[in-house]
Amino acid sequence: MTALVIAEHDNQTIKTATLNTVTAALACGGDVHVLVAGEGAAAAAQAAAQIAGVAKVILAEGPALKDGLAENLAAQVLAIAGNYSHILAPATASGKNVAPRVAAKLDVAQISDITKVVSADTFERPIYAGNAIATVQSTDATKVITVRGTGFDAAAATGGSAAVENAAAVADSGKSSFVGREVTKNDRPELTAAKIIVSGGRALGSAEKFNEVMTPLADKLGAAIGASRAAVDAGYAPNDLQVGQTGKIVAPQLYVAAGISGAIQHLAGMKDSKVIVAINKDEEAPIFSVADYGLVADLFDAVPEMASKL
Ligand code: FAD
């Protein structure tokens, strides 16, 4: 039994979600290999080889793999899939684009968004926006799995000494081409990797107020900034800050929700946070049902006061 983890990387470094996926792969019980598919990706392969618990790194390099196009990456996985009992990718935008293609071509059912490995063929995954946990068993010869990062601790990024083996790169599928990438420049921690998140909701009332009120608190705490969908839809915060069922799933050490009611779709994205602080002027707001610390207050007073006292 050997599991293959599809690494998410930028040709230089390995993204954190890969480390959580390695932990899930190790829990499946066999050896764990990591596929680094890219171009000029030797540094990323070396980083993957350092991950504790990884037995081998497969490095596939070629122009078709440079920009992570899902069609080509799926073809690369399929080229080596026969060697593996499990194929795992992080349940990120990239992993969710690749894994279903691999599962379909192998004619197996994909097992999505797992949060626990019960045994080599049985897994837990949240359903109904996290309100129930389904235990699913697969009899397929190859288990194709996406892994919810918040369900697994990150494997140690150092301590391993896996061998790096080269694999022939696939040719371009010709089905898609890379046009460009606009990367948001942000000095803050990435939302899904942040230890502290401060999130604002519709109550902020405008983009200006959102920045004016939330940014000083985030700065004081060295936190990432999140938002409810209502705040995003109203244009108070950019789309990539959305936390929830249709946004990012997060589980930081500390989550501060200001002016967020706590709709189930929002809770689905943050209720596994270790400590939840809610600030809301409505004492009946559902966010208080998951909060460890609740402050019934006007956020326009409470948030600046918190920031000033920190
Ligand atoms: P509201 O529900 O309007 O809450 C505002 C809160 O602010 C209220 O509780 C109010 O008491 C409080 N408030 C007002 N003024 C103040 C003040 N001055 N000080 C303190 N408190 C104040 N939502 C998400 O967040 N993420 C998702 O991923 C998501 N996905 C969805 C998917 C689907 C299919 C659907 C149908 C909905 C989804 N939603 C999602 C939307 C969700 O249902 C809610 O509409 C949304 O979360 C509400 O955002 P909010 O709490 O900011 O706004």
XYZ file of C-alpha atoms and ligand atoms in Angstrom:
363
model
C 0.000 0.000 0.000
C 1.506 3.304 -1.073
C -0.113 6.733 -1.105
C 0.702 9.524 -3.543
C 0.291 13.133 -2.414
C -0.049 15.705 -5.188
C 2.063 18.604 -3.913
C 0.862 22.155 -4.194
C 3.855 24.410 -4.790
C 5.189 27.413 -6.683
C 8.229 25.543 -8.076
C 10.266 26.844 -5.131
C 8.372 26.115 -1.921
C 5.709 23.672 -0.830
C 2.367 25.120 0.285
C 1.213 24.336 3.817
C -1.880 22.452 2.637
C 0.475 19.768 1.281
C 1.804 19.164 4.814
C -1.706 18.496 6.155
C -2.313 16.180 3.211
C 0.872 14.226 4.013
C -0.455 13.645 7.540
C -3.702 12.264 6.095
C -1.720 10.068 3.674
C 0.419 8.687 6.517
C -2.769 7.819 8.425
C -3.797 5.573 5.498
C -1.073 3.227 6.684
C 1.463 2.676 3.895
C 4.444 4.527 2.416
C 3.893 8.083 1.279
C 5.286 9.493 -1.972
C 4.928 13.127 -3.043
C 4.537 14.204 -6.669
C 6.107 17.559 -7.493
C 5.040 18.403 -11.040
C 6.329 21.688 -12.391
C 9.184 23.294 -14.273
C 12.417 24.378 -12.620
C 10.910 22.768 -9.526
C 14.043 21.157 -8.051
C 13.857 23.447 -4.998
C 10.238 22.452 -4.349
C 11.201 18.769 -4.710
C 14.024 19.238 -2.194
C 11.573 20.903 0.201
C 9.154 17.989 -0.271
C 11.977 15.524 0.479
C 12.468 17.190 3.877
C 8.859 16.599 4.984
C 8.812 14.141 7.883
C 7.377 10.768 6.915
C 7.765 11.081 3.138
C 9.500 8.034 1.630
C 10.027 9.267 -1.933
C 9.542 12.396 -4.036
C 8.641 12.038 -7.714
C 9.801 15.071 -9.677
C 8.218 15.593 -13.089
C 9.442 18.673 -14.925
C 8.364 20.056 -18.250
C 6.823 23.116 -19.909
C 3.335 21.580 -19.765
C 3.575 21.455 -15.971
C 4.964 24.936 -15.373
C 1.764 26.715 -14.442
C -0.213 23.953 -12.771
C -2.855 23.547 -15.493
C -5.287 20.959 -14.154
C -5.562 19.024 -17.452
C -1.807 18.464 -17.637
C -1.334 17.846 -13.929
C -4.125 15.236 -13.957
C -2.450 13.526 -16.934
C 0.843 13.471 -15.006
C -0.844 11.868 -12.010
C -2.537 9.314 -14.266
C 0.821 8.411 -15.834
C 2.006 7.056 -12.470
C -1.345 6.259 -10.808
C -0.970 2.509 -11.327
C 1.648 2.366 -8.565
C -0.640 3.718 -5.874
C -3.433 2.563 -3.576
C -4.294 6.135 -2.527
C -3.981 9.443 -4.381
C -4.478 12.509 -2.198
C -4.657 16.230 -2.933
C -5.448 19.157 -0.646
C -9.104 20.272 -0.897
C -7.992 23.632 -2.277
C -9.000 25.309 -5.536
C -6.117 23.497 -7.241
C -6.653 20.074 -5.641
C -10.387 20.222 -6.309
C -9.615 20.927 -9.958
C -7.267 17.966 -10.390
C -8.573 15.116 -8.213
C -11.988 14.695 -9.902
C -10.299 14.422 -13.311
C -8.042 11.680 -11.954
C -10.948 9.837 -10.297
C -13.081 10.009 -13.445
C -10.305 8.656 -15.658
C -9.633 5.825 -13.190
C -13.390 5.182 -13.051
C -13.442 5.370 -9.258
C -15.517 7.470 -6.870
C -13.767 10.516 -5.502
C -13.813 10.852 -1.720
C -14.053 14.589 -1.082
C -12.918 16.803 1.746
C -12.017 14.175 4.328
C -11.412 15.252 7.929
C -10.381 11.877 9.371
C -8.872 8.584 8.215
C -10.643 5.775 10.077
C -8.785 3.036 8.203
C -7.206 2.555 4.779
C -10.624 2.378 3.104
C -12.863 4.333 5.508
C -12.940 8.075 5.969
C -14.958 10.813 7.659
C -16.174 13.874 5.795
C -18.511 16.714 6.759
C -21.889 16.991 5.026
C -24.767 19.513 5.255
C -22.347 22.422 5.726
C -20.586 20.611 8.551
C -23.764 19.832 10.506
C -23.237 16.074 10.154
C -20.225 13.859 9.622
C -20.546 11.010 7.120
C -18.367 7.918 7.469
C -17.703 6.611 3.982
C -16.088 3.350 2.904
C -14.639 2.795 -0.546
C -14.106 -0.569 -2.200
C -12.383 0.993 -5.210
C -8.879 -0.276 -5.939
C -7.534 3.276 -5.911
C -8.858 5.806 -3.429
C -8.798 9.309 -4.869
C -9.167 11.731 -1.980
C -9.224 15.443 -1.296
C -8.168 16.439 2.212
C -9.601 19.260 4.301
C -6.501 20.898 5.773
C -8.134 21.889 9.040
C -8.862 18.222 9.813
C -5.195 17.212 10.005
C -2.135 18.672 11.704
C 0.615 19.732 9.329
C 3.438 17.201 8.968
C 6.795 18.636 10.067
C 8.354 20.472 7.116
C 11.813 19.246 8.103
C 13.314 16.056 9.465
C 12.686 13.843 6.442
C 15.294 12.711 3.940
C 13.381 11.186 1.037
C 15.044 10.317 -2.253
C 14.021 12.411 -5.267
C 13.281 10.346 -8.368
C 12.704 11.864 -11.797
C 9.656 10.896 -13.843
C 9.059 11.635 -17.508
C 6.851 14.699 -17.897
C 3.635 14.463 -19.898
C 3.179 16.458 -23.086
C 0.793 19.402 -23.205
C -2.800 18.172 -23.500
C -3.622 21.178 -25.676
C -6.946 21.486 -23.870
C -6.121 24.669 -22.002
C -3.401 27.279 -22.016
C -2.001 29.582 -19.384
C -2.915 33.209 -19.993
C -1.839 35.001 -16.828
C -2.098 35.149 -13.101
C -3.009 38.064 -10.877
C -1.691 37.419 -7.431
C -3.033 39.536 -4.587
C -0.140 41.167 -2.787
C -0.676 40.924 0.910
C 1.698 41.322 3.816
C -0.712 39.522 6.121
C -0.663 35.792 6.799
C -2.594 33.676 4.307
C -6.121 33.108 5.595
C -6.069 29.303 5.666
C -2.619 29.189 7.328
C -3.098 32.064 9.822
C -2.972 31.403 13.561
C -5.192 34.403 14.262
C -8.049 35.733 12.105
C -10.205 38.782 12.679
C -13.353 38.731 10.576
C -15.875 41.435 9.863
C -19.493 41.189 8.762
C -22.232 43.221 7.152
C -22.423 45.402 10.256
C -19.254 47.220 9.184
C -21.398 49.072 6.652
C -18.793 50.113 4.063
C -15.375 49.175 2.673
C -13.893 52.256 4.341
C -15.281 51.337 7.763
C -14.236 47.701 7.270
C -10.628 48.800 6.762
C -10.693 51.538 9.378
C -12.092 49.273 12.135
C -10.665 45.827 11.347
C -7.144 46.670 10.140
C -5.762 48.143 13.414
C -6.965 45.079 15.347
C -5.448 42.739 12.752
C -2.184 44.698 12.860
C -1.983 44.495 16.652
C -2.602 40.746 16.605
C -0.522 39.955 13.495
C -3.734 38.422 12.171
C -5.208 37.635 8.778
C -8.444 39.426 7.922
C -11.575 37.469 7.037
C -15.125 38.459 6.140
C -18.637 37.092 5.963
C -20.227 36.573 2.589
C -22.613 39.453 3.242
C -19.600 41.748 3.709
C -17.999 40.409 0.527
C -21.210 40.644 -1.514
C -21.673 44.234 -0.366
C -18.153 45.052 -1.566
C -16.762 45.821 1.903
C -14.057 43.161 1.573
C -12.495 41.332 -1.373
C -13.798 37.939 -2.419
C -10.720 35.994 -1.318
C -11.334 36.972 2.316
C -14.656 35.123 2.520
C -14.865 32.536 5.272
C -17.529 29.848 5.138
C -19.173 27.103 3.181
C -18.550 28.824 -0.146
C -15.407 30.599 1.047
C -12.347 29.395 2.910
C -12.465 26.789 5.668
C -10.296 27.954 8.551
C -9.372 26.676 12.007
C -6.974 29.191 13.584
C -5.973 29.331 17.242
C -8.070 32.492 17.607
C -11.018 33.699 15.493
C -12.546 37.085 16.255
C -15.934 37.682 14.590
C -17.150 41.270 14.656
C -20.651 42.104 13.453
C -21.211 38.623 12.046
C -24.549 36.974 12.872
C -23.280 33.374 12.650
C -25.349 31.902 9.808
C -24.699 28.166 9.396
C -22.882 28.809 6.134
C -20.429 31.067 7.990
C -20.073 28.678 10.943
C -19.269 25.867 8.485
C -16.047 27.694 7.667
C -14.802 28.610 11.140
C -16.434 26.648 13.931
C -13.400 24.381 14.357
C -11.308 27.392 15.433
C -9.675 26.763 18.803
C -10.925 29.937 20.519
C -13.792 31.986 19.107
C -14.490 35.542 20.210
C -17.747 37.115 19.030
C -18.659 40.779 19.185
C -22.285 41.478 18.326
C -24.825 43.945 19.630
C -27.611 41.347 19.450
C -27.304 38.982 22.395
C -29.478 36.453 20.516
C -27.081 36.266 17.536
C -26.317 32.599 16.674
C -22.562 33.311 16.609
C -22.703 33.269 20.429
C -23.678 29.580 20.338
C -20.169 28.675 19.110
C -18.260 31.491 20.860
C -15.886 30.833 23.763
C -15.984 34.533 24.619
C -18.979 36.665 23.684
C -19.151 40.427 23.942
C -22.576 42.042 23.522
C -21.457 45.438 22.333
C -21.355 47.873 19.465
C -18.348 46.805 17.397
C -17.540 50.411 16.501
C -16.730 50.947 20.195
C -15.468 47.496 21.154
C -13.050 46.750 18.287
C -11.080 50.040 18.488
C -11.012 49.678 22.294
C -9.625 46.151 21.994
C -7.001 47.330 19.518
C -5.968 50.231 21.726
C -5.602 48.004 24.790
C -3.527 45.329 23.076
P -25.941 39.561 8.921
O -26.566 38.226 8.990
O -26.701 40.701 8.373
O -25.442 39.888 10.387
C -24.940 41.108 10.803
C -24.761 41.016 12.311
O -24.146 42.185 12.769
C -26.077 40.868 13.067
O -25.986 39.747 13.930
C -26.198 42.173 13.866
O -26.768 41.962 15.150
C -24.754 42.567 13.997
N -24.549 44.007 14.126
C -25.142 45.023 13.431
N -24.629 46.197 13.795
C -23.707 45.957 14.756
C -22.808 46.757 15.511
N -22.759 48.110 15.341
N -22.000 46.161 16.415
C -22.029 44.824 16.600
N -22.855 44.011 15.904
C -23.655 44.550 14.976
N -21.993 33.331 4.461
C -20.695 33.366 4.829
O -20.286 34.150 5.698
N -19.798 32.531 4.205
C -20.163 31.647 3.254
O -19.301 30.932 2.722
C -21.536 31.590 2.880
N -21.961 30.708 1.948
C -23.301 30.655 1.657
C -23.759 29.687 0.764
C -25.097 29.594 0.479
C -25.570 28.528 -0.477
C -26.014 30.480 1.077
C -27.486 30.394 0.783
C -25.574 31.455 1.943
C -24.212 31.558 2.252
N -23.733 32.510 3.131
C -22.425 32.495 3.504
C -24.590 33.630 3.614
C -25.121 33.438 5.018
O -26.338 32.735 4.956
C -25.381 34.808 5.667
O -26.250 35.557 4.858
C -24.127 35.645 5.912
O -23.146 34.872 6.566
C -24.491 36.832 6.782
O -23.379 37.663 6.933
P -23.268 38.614 8.212
O -23.302 37.805 9.454
O -22.117 39.513 7.991
O -24.569 39.537 8.063
